[in-house]
Short mmCIF file of C-alpha atoms and ligand atoms in Angstrom, two decimals:
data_model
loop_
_atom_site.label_atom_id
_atom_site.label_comp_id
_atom_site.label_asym_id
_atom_site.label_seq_id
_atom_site.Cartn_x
_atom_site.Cartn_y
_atom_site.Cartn_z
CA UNK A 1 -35.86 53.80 -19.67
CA UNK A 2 -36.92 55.18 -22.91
CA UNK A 3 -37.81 58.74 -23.62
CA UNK A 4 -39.08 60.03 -27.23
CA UNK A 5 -39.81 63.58 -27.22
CA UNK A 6 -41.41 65.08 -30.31
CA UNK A 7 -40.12 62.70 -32.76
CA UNK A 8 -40.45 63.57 -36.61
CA UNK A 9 -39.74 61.65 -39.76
CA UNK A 10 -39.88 63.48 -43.24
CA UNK A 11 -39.62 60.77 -46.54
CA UNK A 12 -39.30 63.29 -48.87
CA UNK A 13 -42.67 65.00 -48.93
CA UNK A 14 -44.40 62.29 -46.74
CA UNK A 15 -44.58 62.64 -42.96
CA UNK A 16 -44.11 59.41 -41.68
CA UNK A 17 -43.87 60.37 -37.97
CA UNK A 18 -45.34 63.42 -36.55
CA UNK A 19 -43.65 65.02 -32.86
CA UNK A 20 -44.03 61.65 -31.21
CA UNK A 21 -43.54 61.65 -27.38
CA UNK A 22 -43.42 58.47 -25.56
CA UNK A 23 -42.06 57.46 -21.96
CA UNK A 24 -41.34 53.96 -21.42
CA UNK A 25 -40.81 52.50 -18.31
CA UNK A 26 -38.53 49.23 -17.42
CA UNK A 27 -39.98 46.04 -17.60
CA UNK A 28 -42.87 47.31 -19.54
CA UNK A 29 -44.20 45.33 -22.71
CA UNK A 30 -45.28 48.15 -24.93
CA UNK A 31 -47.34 47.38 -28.08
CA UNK A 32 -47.22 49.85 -31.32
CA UNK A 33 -51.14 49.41 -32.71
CA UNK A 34 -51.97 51.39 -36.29
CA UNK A 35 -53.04 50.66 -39.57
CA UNK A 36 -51.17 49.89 -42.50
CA UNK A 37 -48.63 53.15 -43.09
CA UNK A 38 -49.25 54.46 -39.77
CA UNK A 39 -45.46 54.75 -39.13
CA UNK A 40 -44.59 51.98 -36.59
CA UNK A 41 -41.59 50.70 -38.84
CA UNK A 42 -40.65 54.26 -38.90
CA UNK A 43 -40.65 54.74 -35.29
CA UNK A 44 -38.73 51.57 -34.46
CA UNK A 45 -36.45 52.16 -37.03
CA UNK A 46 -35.62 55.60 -35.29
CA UNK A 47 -35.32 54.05 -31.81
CA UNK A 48 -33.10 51.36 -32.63
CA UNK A 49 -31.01 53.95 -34.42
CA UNK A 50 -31.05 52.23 -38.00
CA UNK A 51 -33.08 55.62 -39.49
CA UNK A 52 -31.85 59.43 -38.42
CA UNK A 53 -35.28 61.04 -37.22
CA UNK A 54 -35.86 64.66 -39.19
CA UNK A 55 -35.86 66.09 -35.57
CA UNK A 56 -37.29 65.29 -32.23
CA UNK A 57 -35.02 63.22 -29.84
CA UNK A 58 -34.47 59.44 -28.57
CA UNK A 59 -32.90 58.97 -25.11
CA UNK A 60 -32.37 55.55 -23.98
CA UNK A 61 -31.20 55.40 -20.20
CA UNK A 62 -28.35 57.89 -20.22
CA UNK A 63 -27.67 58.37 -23.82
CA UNK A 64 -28.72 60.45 -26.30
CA UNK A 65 -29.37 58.61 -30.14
CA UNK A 66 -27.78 61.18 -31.56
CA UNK A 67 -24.72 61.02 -29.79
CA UNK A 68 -24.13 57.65 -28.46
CA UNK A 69 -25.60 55.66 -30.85
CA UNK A 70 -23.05 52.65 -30.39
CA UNK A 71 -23.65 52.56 -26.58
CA UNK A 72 -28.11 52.54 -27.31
CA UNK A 73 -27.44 49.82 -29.90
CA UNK A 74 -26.09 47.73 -27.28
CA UNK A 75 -28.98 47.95 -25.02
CA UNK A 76 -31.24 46.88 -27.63
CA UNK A 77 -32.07 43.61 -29.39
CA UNK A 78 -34.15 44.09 -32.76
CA UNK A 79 -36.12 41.97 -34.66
CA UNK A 80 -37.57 43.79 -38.07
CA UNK A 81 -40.32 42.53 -39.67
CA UNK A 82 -38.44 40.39 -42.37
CA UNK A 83 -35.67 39.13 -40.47
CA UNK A 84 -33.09 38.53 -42.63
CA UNK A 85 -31.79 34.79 -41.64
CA UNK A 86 -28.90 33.06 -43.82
CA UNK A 87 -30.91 30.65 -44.87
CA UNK A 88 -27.56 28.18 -46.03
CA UNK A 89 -26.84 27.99 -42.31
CA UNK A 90 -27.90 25.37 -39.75
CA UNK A 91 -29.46 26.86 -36.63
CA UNK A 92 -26.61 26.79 -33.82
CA UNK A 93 -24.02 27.58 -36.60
CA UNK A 94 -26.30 30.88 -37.60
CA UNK A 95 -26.36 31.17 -33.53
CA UNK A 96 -22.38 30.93 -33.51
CA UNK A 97 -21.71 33.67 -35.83
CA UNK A 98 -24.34 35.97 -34.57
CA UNK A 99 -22.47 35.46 -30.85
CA UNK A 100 -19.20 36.33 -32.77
CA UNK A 101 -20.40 39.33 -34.36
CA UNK A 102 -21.79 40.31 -31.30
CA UNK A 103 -18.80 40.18 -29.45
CA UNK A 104 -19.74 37.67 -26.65
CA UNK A 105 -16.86 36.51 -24.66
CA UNK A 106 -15.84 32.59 -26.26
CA UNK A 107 -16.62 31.44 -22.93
CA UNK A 108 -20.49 32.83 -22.82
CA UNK A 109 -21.53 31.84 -26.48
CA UNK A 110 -22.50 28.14 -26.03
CA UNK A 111 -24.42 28.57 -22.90
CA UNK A 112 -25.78 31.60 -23.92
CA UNK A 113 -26.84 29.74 -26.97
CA UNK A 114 -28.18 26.96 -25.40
CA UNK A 115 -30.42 29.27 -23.24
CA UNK A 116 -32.15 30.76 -26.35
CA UNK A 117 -32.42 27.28 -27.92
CA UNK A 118 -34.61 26.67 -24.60
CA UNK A 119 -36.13 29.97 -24.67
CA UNK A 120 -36.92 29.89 -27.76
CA UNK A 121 -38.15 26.14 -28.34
CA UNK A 122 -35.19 25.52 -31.06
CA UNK A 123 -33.49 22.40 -29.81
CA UNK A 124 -35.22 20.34 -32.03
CA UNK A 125 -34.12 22.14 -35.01
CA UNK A 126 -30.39 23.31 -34.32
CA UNK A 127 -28.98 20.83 -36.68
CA UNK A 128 -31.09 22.19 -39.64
CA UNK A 129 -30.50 24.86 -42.32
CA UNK A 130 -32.32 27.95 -41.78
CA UNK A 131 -34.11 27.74 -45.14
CA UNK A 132 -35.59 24.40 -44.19
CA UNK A 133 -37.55 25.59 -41.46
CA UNK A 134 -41.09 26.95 -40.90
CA UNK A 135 -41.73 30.43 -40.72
CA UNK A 136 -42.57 30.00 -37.27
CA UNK A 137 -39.50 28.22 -36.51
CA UNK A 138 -37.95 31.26 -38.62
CA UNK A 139 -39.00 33.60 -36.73
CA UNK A 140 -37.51 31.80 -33.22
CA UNK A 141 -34.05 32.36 -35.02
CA UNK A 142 -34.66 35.73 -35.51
CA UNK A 143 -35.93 36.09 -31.66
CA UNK A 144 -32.95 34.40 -30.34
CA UNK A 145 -30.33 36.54 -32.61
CA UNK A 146 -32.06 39.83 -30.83
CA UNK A 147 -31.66 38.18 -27.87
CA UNK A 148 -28.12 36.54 -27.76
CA UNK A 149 -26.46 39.25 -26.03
CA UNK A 150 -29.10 39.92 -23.15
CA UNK A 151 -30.16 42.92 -24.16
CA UNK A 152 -32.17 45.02 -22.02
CA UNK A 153 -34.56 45.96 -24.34
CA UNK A 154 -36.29 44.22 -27.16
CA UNK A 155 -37.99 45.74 -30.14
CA UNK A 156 -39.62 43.43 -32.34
CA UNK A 157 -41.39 44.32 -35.67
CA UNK A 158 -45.08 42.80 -36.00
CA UNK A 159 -43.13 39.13 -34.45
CA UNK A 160 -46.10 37.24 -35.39
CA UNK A 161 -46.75 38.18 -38.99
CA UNK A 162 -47.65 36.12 -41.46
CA UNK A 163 -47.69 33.31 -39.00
CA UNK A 164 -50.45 30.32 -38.78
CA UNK A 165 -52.43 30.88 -35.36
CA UNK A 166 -50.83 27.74 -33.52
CA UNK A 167 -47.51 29.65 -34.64
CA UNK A 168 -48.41 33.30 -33.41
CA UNK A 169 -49.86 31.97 -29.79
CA UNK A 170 -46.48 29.78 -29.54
CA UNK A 171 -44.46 33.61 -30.51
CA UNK A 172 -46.61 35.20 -27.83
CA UNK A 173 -45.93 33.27 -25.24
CA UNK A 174 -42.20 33.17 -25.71
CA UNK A 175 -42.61 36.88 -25.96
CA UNK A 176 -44.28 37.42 -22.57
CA UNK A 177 -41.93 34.67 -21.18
CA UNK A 178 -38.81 37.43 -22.30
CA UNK A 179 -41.21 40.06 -20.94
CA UNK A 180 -40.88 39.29 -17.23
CA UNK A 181 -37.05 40.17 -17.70
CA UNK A 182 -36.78 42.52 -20.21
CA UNK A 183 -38.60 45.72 -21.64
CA UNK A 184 -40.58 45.18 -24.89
CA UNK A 185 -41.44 47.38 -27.87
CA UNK A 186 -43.78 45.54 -30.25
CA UNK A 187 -45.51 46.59 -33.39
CA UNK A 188 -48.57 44.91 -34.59
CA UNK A 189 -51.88 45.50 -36.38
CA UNK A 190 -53.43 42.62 -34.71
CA UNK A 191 -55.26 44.07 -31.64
CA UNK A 192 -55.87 40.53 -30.10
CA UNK A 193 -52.39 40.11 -30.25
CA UNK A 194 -51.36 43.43 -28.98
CA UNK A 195 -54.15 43.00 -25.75
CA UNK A 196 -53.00 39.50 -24.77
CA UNK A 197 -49.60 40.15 -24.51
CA UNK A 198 -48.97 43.76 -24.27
CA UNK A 199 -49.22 45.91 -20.85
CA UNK A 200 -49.35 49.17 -22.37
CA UNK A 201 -50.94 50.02 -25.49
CA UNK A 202 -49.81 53.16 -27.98
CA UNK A 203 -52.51 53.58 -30.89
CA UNK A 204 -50.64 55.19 -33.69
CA UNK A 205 -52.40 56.81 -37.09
CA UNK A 206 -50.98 59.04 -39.97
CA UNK A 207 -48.07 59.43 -37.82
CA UNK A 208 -49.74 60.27 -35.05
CA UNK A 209 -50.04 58.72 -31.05
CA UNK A 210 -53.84 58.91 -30.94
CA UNK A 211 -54.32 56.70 -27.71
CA UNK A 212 -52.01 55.77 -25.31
CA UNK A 213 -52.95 53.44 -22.06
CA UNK A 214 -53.78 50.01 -20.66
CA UNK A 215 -56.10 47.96 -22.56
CA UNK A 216 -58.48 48.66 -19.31
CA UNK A 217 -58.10 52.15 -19.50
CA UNK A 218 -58.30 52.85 -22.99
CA UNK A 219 -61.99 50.99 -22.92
CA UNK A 220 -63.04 52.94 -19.98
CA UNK A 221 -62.16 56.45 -21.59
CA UNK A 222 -64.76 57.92 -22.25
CA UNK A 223 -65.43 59.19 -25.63
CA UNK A 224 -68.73 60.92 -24.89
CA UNK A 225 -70.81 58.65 -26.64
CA UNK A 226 -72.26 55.43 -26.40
CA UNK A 227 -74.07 53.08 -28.49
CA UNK A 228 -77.01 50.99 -28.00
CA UNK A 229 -78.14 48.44 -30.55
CA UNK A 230 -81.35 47.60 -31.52
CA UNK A 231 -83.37 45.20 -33.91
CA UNK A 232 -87.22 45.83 -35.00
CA UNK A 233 -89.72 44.34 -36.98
CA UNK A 234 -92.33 45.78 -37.97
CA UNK A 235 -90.94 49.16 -38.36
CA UNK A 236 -89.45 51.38 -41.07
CA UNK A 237 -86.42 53.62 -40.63
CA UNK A 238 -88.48 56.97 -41.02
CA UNK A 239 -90.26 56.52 -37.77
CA UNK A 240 -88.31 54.42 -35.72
CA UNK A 241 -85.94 57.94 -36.68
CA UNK A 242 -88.51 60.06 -35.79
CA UNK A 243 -89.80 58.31 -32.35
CA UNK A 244 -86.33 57.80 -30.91
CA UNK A 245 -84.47 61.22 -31.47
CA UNK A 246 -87.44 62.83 -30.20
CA UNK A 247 -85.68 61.02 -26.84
CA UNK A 248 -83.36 64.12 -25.06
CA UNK A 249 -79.39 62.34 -24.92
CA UNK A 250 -80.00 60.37 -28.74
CA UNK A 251 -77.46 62.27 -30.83
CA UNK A 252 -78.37 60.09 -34.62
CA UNK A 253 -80.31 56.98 -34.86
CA UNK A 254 -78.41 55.01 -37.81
CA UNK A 255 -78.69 51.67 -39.83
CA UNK A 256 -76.41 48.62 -39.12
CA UNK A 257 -75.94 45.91 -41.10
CA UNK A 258 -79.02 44.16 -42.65
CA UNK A 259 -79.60 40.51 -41.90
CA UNK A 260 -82.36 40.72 -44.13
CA UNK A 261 -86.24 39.18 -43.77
CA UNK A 262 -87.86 42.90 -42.52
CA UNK A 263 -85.52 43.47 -40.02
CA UNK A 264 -84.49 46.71 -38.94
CA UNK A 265 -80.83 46.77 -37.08
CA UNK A 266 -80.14 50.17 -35.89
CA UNK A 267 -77.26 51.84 -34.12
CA UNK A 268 -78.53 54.56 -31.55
CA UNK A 269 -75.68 56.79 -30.60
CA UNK A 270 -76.17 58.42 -27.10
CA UNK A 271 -74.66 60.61 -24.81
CA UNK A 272 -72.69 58.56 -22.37
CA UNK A 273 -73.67 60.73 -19.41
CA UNK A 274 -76.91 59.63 -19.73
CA UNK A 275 -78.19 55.93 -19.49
CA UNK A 276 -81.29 56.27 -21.36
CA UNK A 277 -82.11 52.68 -22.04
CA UNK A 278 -85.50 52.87 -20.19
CA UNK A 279 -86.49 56.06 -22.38
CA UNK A 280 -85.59 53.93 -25.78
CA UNK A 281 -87.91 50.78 -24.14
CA UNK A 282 -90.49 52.71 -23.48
CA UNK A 283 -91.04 54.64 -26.54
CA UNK A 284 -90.60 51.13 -28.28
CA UNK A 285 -93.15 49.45 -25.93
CA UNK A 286 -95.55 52.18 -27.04
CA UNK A 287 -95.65 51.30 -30.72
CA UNK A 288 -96.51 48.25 -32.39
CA UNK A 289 -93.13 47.55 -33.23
CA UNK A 290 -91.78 44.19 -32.11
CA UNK A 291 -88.53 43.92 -30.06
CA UNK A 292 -86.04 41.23 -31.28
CA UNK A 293 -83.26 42.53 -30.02
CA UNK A 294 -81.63 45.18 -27.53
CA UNK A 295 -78.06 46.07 -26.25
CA UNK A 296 -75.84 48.20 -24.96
CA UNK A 297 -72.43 47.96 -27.30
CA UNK A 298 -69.31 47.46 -24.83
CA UNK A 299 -66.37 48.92 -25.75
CA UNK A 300 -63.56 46.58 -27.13
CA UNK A 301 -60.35 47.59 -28.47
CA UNK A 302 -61.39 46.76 -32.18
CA UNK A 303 -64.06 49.72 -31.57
CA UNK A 304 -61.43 51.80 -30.38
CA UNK A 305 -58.99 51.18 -32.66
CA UNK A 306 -61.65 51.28 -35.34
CA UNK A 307 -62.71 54.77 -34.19
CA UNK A 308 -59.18 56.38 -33.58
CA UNK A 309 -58.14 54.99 -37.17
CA UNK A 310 -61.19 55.25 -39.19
CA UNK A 311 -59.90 58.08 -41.47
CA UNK A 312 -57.21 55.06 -43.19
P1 ATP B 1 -47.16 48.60 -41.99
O1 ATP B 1 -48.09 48.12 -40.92
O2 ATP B 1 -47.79 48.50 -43.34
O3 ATP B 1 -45.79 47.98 -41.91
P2 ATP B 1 -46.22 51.03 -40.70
O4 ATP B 1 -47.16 51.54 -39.66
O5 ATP B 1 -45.03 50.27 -40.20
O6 ATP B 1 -47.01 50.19 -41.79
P3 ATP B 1 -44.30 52.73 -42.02
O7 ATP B 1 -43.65 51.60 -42.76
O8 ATP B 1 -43.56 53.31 -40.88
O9 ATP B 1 -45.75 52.30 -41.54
O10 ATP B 1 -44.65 53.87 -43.08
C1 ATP B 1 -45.16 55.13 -42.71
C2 ATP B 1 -45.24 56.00 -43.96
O11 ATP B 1 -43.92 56.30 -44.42
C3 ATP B 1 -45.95 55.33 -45.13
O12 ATP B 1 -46.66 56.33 -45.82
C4 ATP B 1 -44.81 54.80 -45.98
O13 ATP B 1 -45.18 54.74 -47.34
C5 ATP B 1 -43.75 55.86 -45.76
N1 ATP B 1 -42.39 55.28 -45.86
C6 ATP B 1 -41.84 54.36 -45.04
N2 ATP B 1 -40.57 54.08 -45.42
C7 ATP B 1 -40.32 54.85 -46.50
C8 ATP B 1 -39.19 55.04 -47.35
N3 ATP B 1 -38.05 54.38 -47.14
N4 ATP B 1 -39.29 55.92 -48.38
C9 ATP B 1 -40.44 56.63 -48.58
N5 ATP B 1 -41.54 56.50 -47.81
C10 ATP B 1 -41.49 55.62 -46.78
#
């Protein structure tokens, strides 16, 4: 459906996006995860053909960005991250002139428009001006001016931002409702938001895809190291150091945070290969350390992300 092959964006001096390649498939809901300046914006701003990459190429179904840009803008719906509502007009007037602009045929607009309303949850506030309404209730509009003409594909800059979190669920699930029809770009920096909603997840940083996969398989790659945690009393750094790299698969014993009152929290990072949990216990059990705590750290998508993007 979507094909990005080595996609590039110069802003002056800055590179903003760096030989991107991404294949998206129909029906997928695709969620853009980086840090702040990682060059989502960028990239959606490229796909829906509002910014000229530096080189690289876009092809959406049959066309080519380049040269049918017309034709791809009709396939997609876009919401960016400000949408930019007249906020004088009431809801289904706002609706009305999108559908003209748009070029729906007279005799689609109002059920069209009445099917976004419900989508959407905006009956209750078609009658009102734009700029009366929540930012949640804002940010339907904008979701139901992407979608007026039934695009086939959606891309929607971080939807839920700056909303309140009864607001952002309500987003979601209107998102994943349009999701079982429709393909779905999304950028966010919210990874709960990105793994509840999102099938596929594309971890960008400094330009750069770093990760690309299910939320599944992005926890189960393995990174080569593990980490178990552990919390001692009665011990001091130096030899707890000494005693547990001594142990063959520890590659660095480190400090976590303190909680204070003589505790010692420690992060051992070990080779994943090897599960040497017994090998930690027992050199513990032979000291007169005491054991307050012990566990192996799963991998979420915060750690991943975290790890991927720790350089920003
Ligand atoms: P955020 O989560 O903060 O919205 P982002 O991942 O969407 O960030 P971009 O907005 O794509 O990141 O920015 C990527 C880089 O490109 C940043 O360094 C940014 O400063 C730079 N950039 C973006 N737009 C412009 C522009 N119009 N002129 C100059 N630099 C720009």
């Amino acid at each position: 459906m979507i094909n990005v092959e080595s996609l590039t964006r110069y802003f002056g001096d800055i590179l903003a996006v760096d030989r991107i390649n991404l294949d998206i498939r129909k029906g997928e809901i695709v969620g853009l995860l980086g840090p702040n300046g990682a060059g989502k914006t960028t990239t959606l701003r490229m796909l829906t053909g509002f910014l000229r990459p530096t080189s690289g190429s876009i092809r959406i179904k049959d066309y080519g960005i380049r040269e049918h840009p017309l034709e791809i803008k009709k396939l997609l719906g876009y919401l960016p991250e400000s949408a930019p509502l007249y906020h004088d007009m009431i809801v289904y007037d706002y609706l009305h002139y999108v559908a003209d602009i748009r070029q729906i045929a007279k005799e689609k607009r109002l059920p069209r428009i009445r099917k976004m309303a419900d989508l959407c949850g905006l009956n209750e506030v078609m009658h009102r001006p734009i700029g009366e309404l929540s930012k949640g209730y804002k940010q339907r509009v904008g979701l139901a001016h992407s979608m007026l003409d039934d695009p086939e594909i959606l891309i929607l800059d971080e939807p839920t931002s700056g909303l309140d979190p009864n607001q952002i669920v309500e987003i979601r699930e209107i998102i994943k409702k349009i999701g079982k029809e429709k393909t779905i770009i999304l950028s966010t920096h919210i990874l709960s938001e990105a793994e509840a909603t999102c099938d596929r997840i594309v971890i960008i940083n400094q330009g750069k895809i770093v990760a690309d996969g299910t939320t599944e398989s992005l926890k189960q790659s393995d990174s080569g190291e593990c980490v178990v945690n552990v919390s001692l009393k009665n011990a001091d750094l130096e030899s707890v150091r000494k005693e547990l790299t001594s142990i063959d698969g520890v590659l660095s014993v480190g400090r976590a945070d303190d909680d204070g009152g003589g505790i010692l929290n420690l992060r051992i990072s070990c080779r994943s290969s090897a599960d040497i949990r017994g090998d930690i216990y027992r050199k513990i059990k032979g000291t007169d350390w005491i054991l307050l705590e012990f566990y192996r750290e799963t991998q979420t998508l915060e750690n991943i992300f975290r790890k991927l993007t720790r350089e920003n």
